[in-house]
Coordinates of C-alpha atoms in Angstrom, one line a residue:
M1208 CA 0.0 0.0 -0.1
V1209 CA 2.8 2.4 0.8
M1210 CA 4.9 1.5 -2.2
R1211 CA 1.8 2.0 -4.4
Q1212 CA 1.2 5.3 -2.8
Y1213 CA 4.8 6.5 -3.4
R1214 CA 4.8 5.2 -7.0
S1215 CA 1.6 7.1 -7.6
T1216 CA 3.2 10.2 -6.2
I1217 CA 6.2 10.0 -8.4
I1218 CA 4.2 9.5 -11.5
N1219 CA 1.9 12.4 -10.7
S1220 CA 5.0 14.6 -10.0
L1221 CA 6.6 13.6 -13.3
I1222 CA 3.3 14.4 -15.1
L1223 CA 3.2 17.7 -13.4
L1224 CA 6.8 18.6 -14.4
I1225 CA 6.0 17.6 -18.1
I1226 CA 2.8 19.8 -18.0
A1227 CA 4.9 22.7 -16.7
L1228 CA 7.4 22.1 -19.4
C1229 CA 4.7 22.0 -22.1
F1230 CA 3.2 25.3 -20.8
G1231 CA 6.6 27.0 -20.0
S1232 CA 7.9 26.3 -23.5
T1233 CA 4.8 27.9 -25.1
F1234 CA 6.3 31.3 -25.3
L1235 CA 9.7 30.2 -26.7
F1236 CA 7.8 28.3 -29.6
I1237 CA 5.6 31.4 -30.3
F1238 CA 8.6 33.7 -30.3
L1239 CA 10.4 31.4 -32.9
S1240 CA 7.4 31.2 -35.1
L1241 CA 6.9 35.1 -35.1
A1242 CA 10.1 35.2 -37.3
D1243 CA 8.1 34.3 -40.4
F1244 CA 4.5 34.2 -39.1
N1245 CA 2.7 37.4 -37.9
P1246 CA 0.7 37.1 -34.6
L1247 CA -2.6 36.2 -36.3
A1248 CA -1.0 33.4 -38.3
T1249 CA 0.9 32.1 -35.2
G1250 CA -2.3 32.1 -32.9
S1251 CA -4.6 30.7 -35.5
G1252 CA -1.9 28.1 -36.8
R1253 CA -1.4 27.0 -33.3
I1254 CA -5.2 26.2 -32.8
I1255 CA -5.4 24.4 -36.1
V1256 CA -2.4 22.2 -35.3
A1257 CA -3.7 21.4 -31.8
G1258 CA -7.3 20.7 -33.1
I1259 CA -6.1 18.2 -35.7
C1260 CA -4.0 16.4 -33.1
S1261 CA -7.0 16.5 -30.6
I1262 CA -9.4 15.0 -33.1
V1263 CA -7.0 12.2 -34.1
F1264 CA -6.4 11.5 -30.3
L1265 CA -10.1 11.7 -29.6
Y1266 CA -11.0 8.8 -32.1
A1267 CA -7.8 6.9 -31.4
S1268 CA -8.7 6.7 -27.7
G1269 CA -12.1 5.4 -28.4
N1270 CA -14.0 8.7 -27.7
K1271 CA -16.5 10.5 -29.8
L1272 CA -17.5 14.1 -30.2
P1273 CA -20.5 15.3 -28.1
N1274 CA -24.0 14.6 -29.6
T1275 CA -26.2 17.2 -27.7
F1276 CA -27.0 20.8 -28.4
E1277 CA -26.1 21.8 -24.7
L1278 CA -22.6 20.3 -24.8
W1279 CA -21.9 21.9 -28.1
S1280 CA -23.2 25.2 -26.8
Y1281 CA -20.6 25.0 -24.1
A1282 CA -17.9 23.9 -26.4
T1283 CA -18.7 26.7 -28.8
I1284 CA -18.4 29.4 -26.1
Y1285 CA -15.3 27.9 -24.6
G1286 CA -13.7 27.5 -28.2
I1287 CA -14.3 31.0 -29.1
F1288 CA -13.6 33.0 -25.9
C1289 CA -11.3 30.6 -24.0
L1290 CA -9.2 29.3 -26.8
T1291 CA -9.3 31.4 -30.0
I1292 CA -9.2 34.9 -28.5
P1293 CA -6.6 34.3 -25.8
F1294 CA -4.3 32.3 -28.1
I1295 CA -4.3 35.1 -30.7
L1296 CA -3.6 37.8 -28.1
I1297 CA -0.5 36.2 -26.7
P1298 CA 1.6 36.4 -29.8
F1299 CA 0.9 40.1 -30.1
A1300 CA 2.1 40.6 -26.4
L1301 CA 5.3 38.8 -27.2
R1302 CA 6.2 41.4 -29.9
N1303 CA 7.1 43.7 -27.0
L1304 CA 7.6 41.6 -23.9
T1305 CA 10.0 38.9 -23.1
T1306 CA 8.9 35.2 -22.8
G1307 CA 9.4 35.2 -19.1
E1308 CA 7.4 38.3 -18.6
V1309 CA 4.4 37.0 -20.6
A1310 CA 4.6 33.8 -18.6
I1311 CA 4.6 35.7 -15.4
Y1312 CA 1.5 37.6 -16.5
L1313 CA -0.4 34.3 -17.2
S1314 CA 0.6 33.0 -13.8
S1315 CA -2.1 35.3 -12.5
I1316 CA -4.9 33.1 -14.0
P1317 CA -5.9 31.7 -10.5
L1318 CA -6.3 35.2 -9.2
F1319 CA -9.0 35.9 -11.8
I1320 CA -10.5 32.5 -11.2
L1321 CA -11.1 33.6 -7.6
V1322 CA -13.0 36.6 -8.7
L1323 CA -15.0 34.9 -11.4
A1324 CA -16.0 32.1 -8.9
K1325 CA -17.3 34.7 -6.5
F1326 CA -19.5 36.4 -9.0
I1327 CA -20.4 33.6 -11.3
L1328 CA -20.4 30.4 -9.1
K1329 CA -21.5 32.5 -5.9
E1330 CA -18.7 30.9 -4.0
K1331 CA -17.8 32.4 -0.5
I1332 CA -14.4 34.0 -0.5
S1333 CA -12.5 34.5 2.7
A1334 CA -10.8 37.6 3.8
K1335 CA -7.5 35.8 3.6
R1336 CA -8.1 34.8 0.0
W1337 CA -9.1 38.3 -1.0
L1338 CA -5.8 39.5 0.6
G1339 CA -4.0 37.0 -1.7
F1340 CA -5.9 38.5 -4.7
F1341 CA -4.8 42.1 -4.0
I1342 CA -1.3 41.0 -3.3
G1343 CA -1.2 39.3 -6.7
V1344 CA -2.7 42.4 -8.3
L1345 CA 0.0 44.5 -6.8
G1346 CA 2.6 42.2 -8.4
L1347 CA 1.0 42.7 -11.8
I1348 CA 1.1 46.4 -11.4
F1349 CA 4.8 46.3 -10.3
L1350 CA 5.6 44.1 -13.3
V1351 CA 4.1 46.7 -15.7
S1352 CA 6.1 49.4 -14.2
T1353 CA 9.4 47.5 -14.3
S1354 CA 9.1 46.2 -17.9
Q1355 CA 12.7 46.0 -19.2
N1356 CA 11.8 47.0 -22.8
S1357 CA 12.2 50.8 -22.6
T1358 CA 12.9 51.2 -26.3
I1359 CA 9.3 50.9 -27.4
G1360 CA 7.9 53.3 -24.9
F1361 CA 5.6 52.8 -21.9
S1362 CA 2.3 52.9 -23.9
S1363 CA 3.3 49.9 -26.0
N1364 CA 4.5 48.0 -22.8
L1365 CA 1.2 48.8 -21.1
L1366 CA -0.8 47.6 -24.2
S1367 CA 1.1 44.3 -24.3
A1368 CA 0.5 43.9 -20.5
L1369 CA -3.2 44.6 -20.9
L1370 CA -3.3 41.9 -23.7
C1371 CA -1.7 39.4 -21.4
I1372 CA -4.1 40.3 -18.5
L1373 CA -7.1 40.0 -20.8
A1374 CA -5.8 36.6 -22.0
S1375 CA -5.5 35.6 -18.4
I1376 CA -9.1 36.6 -17.6
L1377 CA -10.4 34.7 -20.6
L1378 CA -8.4 31.6 -19.7
A1379 CA -9.7 31.9 -16.1
T1380 CA -13.2 32.1 -17.5
G1381 CA -12.5 28.9 -19.3
G1382 CA -11.7 27.3 -15.9
I1383 CA -15.1 28.4 -14.5
L1384 CA -16.8 27.3 -17.6
I1385 CA -15.4 23.8 -17.3
Q1386 CA -16.9 23.6 -13.7
K1387 CA -20.4 24.6 -15.0
M1388 CA -20.2 22.1 -17.9
P1389 CA -22.4 18.9 -17.6
K1390 CA -20.4 15.9 -16.7
Y1391 CA -19.0 14.3 -19.8
S1392 CA -15.7 13.1 -21.2
P1393 CA -13.1 16.0 -20.9
I1394 CA -11.4 14.5 -24.0
S1395 CA -14.6 14.8 -26.0
L1396 CA -15.3 18.4 -24.7
T1397 CA -11.7 19.4 -25.5
G1398 CA -11.9 17.9 -29.1
A1399 CA -15.2 19.7 -29.6
S1400 CA -13.9 23.1 -28.2
L1401 CA -10.7 22.8 -30.5
T1402 CA -12.9 21.9 -33.5
V1403 CA -14.9 25.1 -33.1
A1404 CA -11.7 27.1 -32.5
S1405 CA -10.1 25.6 -35.6
I1406 CA -13.1 26.4 -37.7
L1407 CA -12.7 30.0 -36.8
A1408 CA -9.0 30.0 -37.0
I1409 CA -8.8 28.4 -40.5
P1410 CA -9.9 31.6 -42.4
I1411 CA -7.7 33.8 -40.1
F1412 CA -4.7 31.7 -40.9
L1413 CA -5.4 31.5 -44.7
I1414 CA -5.7 35.4 -44.9
N1415 CA -2.4 35.8 -42.9
V1416 CA -0.2 32.9 -44.2
P1417 CA 3.3 34.2 -45.3
E1418 CA 3.7 34.6 -49.0
D1419 CA 7.1 33.0 -48.8
I1420 CA 7.7 29.5 -47.6
P1421 CA 8.6 29.7 -43.9
Q1422 CA 12.0 28.8 -42.8
P1423 CA 12.5 25.5 -40.7
I1424 CA 12.8 27.3 -37.3
P1425 CA 9.5 29.2 -37.4
L1426 CA 7.7 26.2 -38.5
I1427 CA 9.2 24.2 -35.7
G1428 CA 7.9 26.9 -33.4
L1429 CA 4.4 26.8 -34.9
F1430 CA 4.1 23.0 -34.7
G1431 CA 5.8 23.0 -31.4
V1432 CA 3.3 25.4 -29.8
G1433 CA 0.4 23.4 -31.4
I1434 CA 1.4 19.9 -30.6
F1435 CA 3.6 20.1 -27.5
S1436 CA 2.4 23.2 -25.7
T1437 CA -1.3 23.3 -26.6
F1438 CA -2.3 19.6 -27.4
L1439 CA -0.1 17.5 -25.1
G1440 CA -0.1 20.1 -22.2
N1441 CA -3.8 20.3 -22.1
T1442 CA -4.4 16.6 -22.5
L1443 CA -1.9 15.8 -19.7
R1444 CA -3.6 18.4 -17.5
F1445 CA -7.0 16.8 -17.9
I1446 CA -5.4 13.4 -17.1
L1447 CA -3.6 14.8 -13.9
I1448 CA -6.7 16.5 -12.7
R1449 CA -8.5 13.0 -12.8
R1450 CA -5.6 11.3 -11.2
T1451 CA -5.3 13.9 -8.4
N1452 CA -7.1 17.2 -8.2
A1453 CA -7.3 20.7 -9.8
V1454 CA -5.3 22.1 -6.8
F1455 CA -2.4 19.9 -7.2
T1456 CA -2.4 20.3 -10.9
S1457 CA -2.4 24.2 -10.5
I1458 CA 1.1 23.9 -9.1
N1459 CA 2.3 23.9 -12.7
G1460 CA 1.5 27.7 -12.6
F1461 CA 4.3 28.2 -10.1
I1462 CA 6.8 26.3 -12.2
A1463 CA 6.0 27.2 -15.8
P1464 CA 7.1 30.9 -15.6
I1465 CA 10.5 29.7 -14.3
I1466 CA 10.9 27.3 -17.1
A1467 CA 9.9 30.0 -19.7
S1468 CA 12.5 32.4 -18.1
I1469 CA 15.3 29.7 -18.2
L1470 CA 14.5 28.9 -21.8
G1471 CA 14.4 32.6 -22.7
I1472 CA 17.8 33.3 -21.0
V1473 CA 19.5 30.2 -22.4
L1474 CA 18.1 30.0 -26.0
L1475 CA 17.1 33.6 -26.6
T1476 CA 19.6 35.5 -24.6
E1477 CA 16.9 37.4 -22.8
Q1478 CA 17.8 39.3 -19.6
I1479 CA 15.9 39.1 -16.5
T1480 CA 15.9 41.9 -14.1
F1481 CA 15.6 42.1 -10.3
G1482 CA 12.2 43.7 -10.8
T1483 CA 10.9 40.9 -12.9
I1484 CA 11.9 38.4 -10.3
L1485 CA 10.3 40.5 -7.5
S1486 CA 7.1 40.8 -9.5
Y1487 CA 7.0 37.0 -9.9
L1488 CA 7.4 36.5 -6.3
I1489 CA 4.7 38.9 -5.4
I1490 CA 2.3 37.4 -7.8
I1491 CA 3.0 33.9 -6.8
S1492 CA 2.8 34.8 -3.1
G1493 CA -0.7 36.2 -3.8
V1494 CA -1.7 33.1 -5.8
F1495 CA -0.4 31.0 -2.9
I1496 CA -2.5 32.8 -0.4
A1497 CA -5.5 33.2 -2.6
Q1498 CA -5.7 29.4 -3.3
D1499 CA -5.2 28.4 0.3
M1500 CA -2.1 26.3 -0.7
D1501 CA -0.9 26.2 2.8
K1502 CA -4.0 24.3 3.9
H1503 CA -3.7 21.8 1.0
I1504 CA -0.1 21.2 1.8
Y1505 CA -0.9 20.7 5.4
K1506 CA -3.6 18.1 4.5
S1507 CA -1.3 16.3 2.2
V1508 CA 1.4 16.1 4.9
M1509 CA -1.0 14.7 7.5
K1510 CA -2.3 12.2 5.0
D1511 CA 1.2 11.0 4.3
K1512 CA 1.9 10.7 8.0
K1513 CA -1.2 8.5 8.5
I1514 CA 0.0 6.1 5.7

């Protein structure tokens, strides 16, 4: 029993690290693709690649697309507002911000889930969790004020930051929407959502496809963000949530920005400032408090002691 528990913990931890690597590499792949693809082509192309992979995996795993109007309604809303729009916004932000900065902005998603859960799901939010939210927001404000790309001007930095925050809010809305969806196969719902998003993305991509044949590196970036970051990352996320819970899986939000920053420094020669690091620590501290992570860690420790 004990060995089985430890083996399961190791497997879950490995899956978590792979998810963090998938999401952390998102911004590197997008940055590479932007050498030959414009932001609209990158965002839409990412969706199309992920959509094709998702449908193939859907039927290969013995699942089928939903067959009710209600499920397709949820999938349509999710596909438009929680996939298509945020995935197209992120490449625009990466034109002015570093990969690490964009990753840190998106680490604030749990903060917006907290607010949306209050007003949409009518959940009771403790004073402690509200404190965590406001700490995280202060971290976002500090990150905007310490943006290292001073050559493009404050207004451009601010616009890119707002695009990241809007993408975070939409992705957070997706998390709330998943909770309100009827109980159904997450693989089927993911496939349906990406199908809707792909239908919208195809004309956008065709209009913005480069006139010249893209070089290998940008193509690697486009297929990498579609297959590895989007399809594989989200599929493993669903699997890990089913194996553990959403709280444990959300730890990847702490790790992904670190991976994104390391990849940016090593492969793109980006520089990371003390202000960026401090912003990350403030935001993550806010997320930690807002999610009551201390309580969850305590419960896990006590559970292990009983074993």
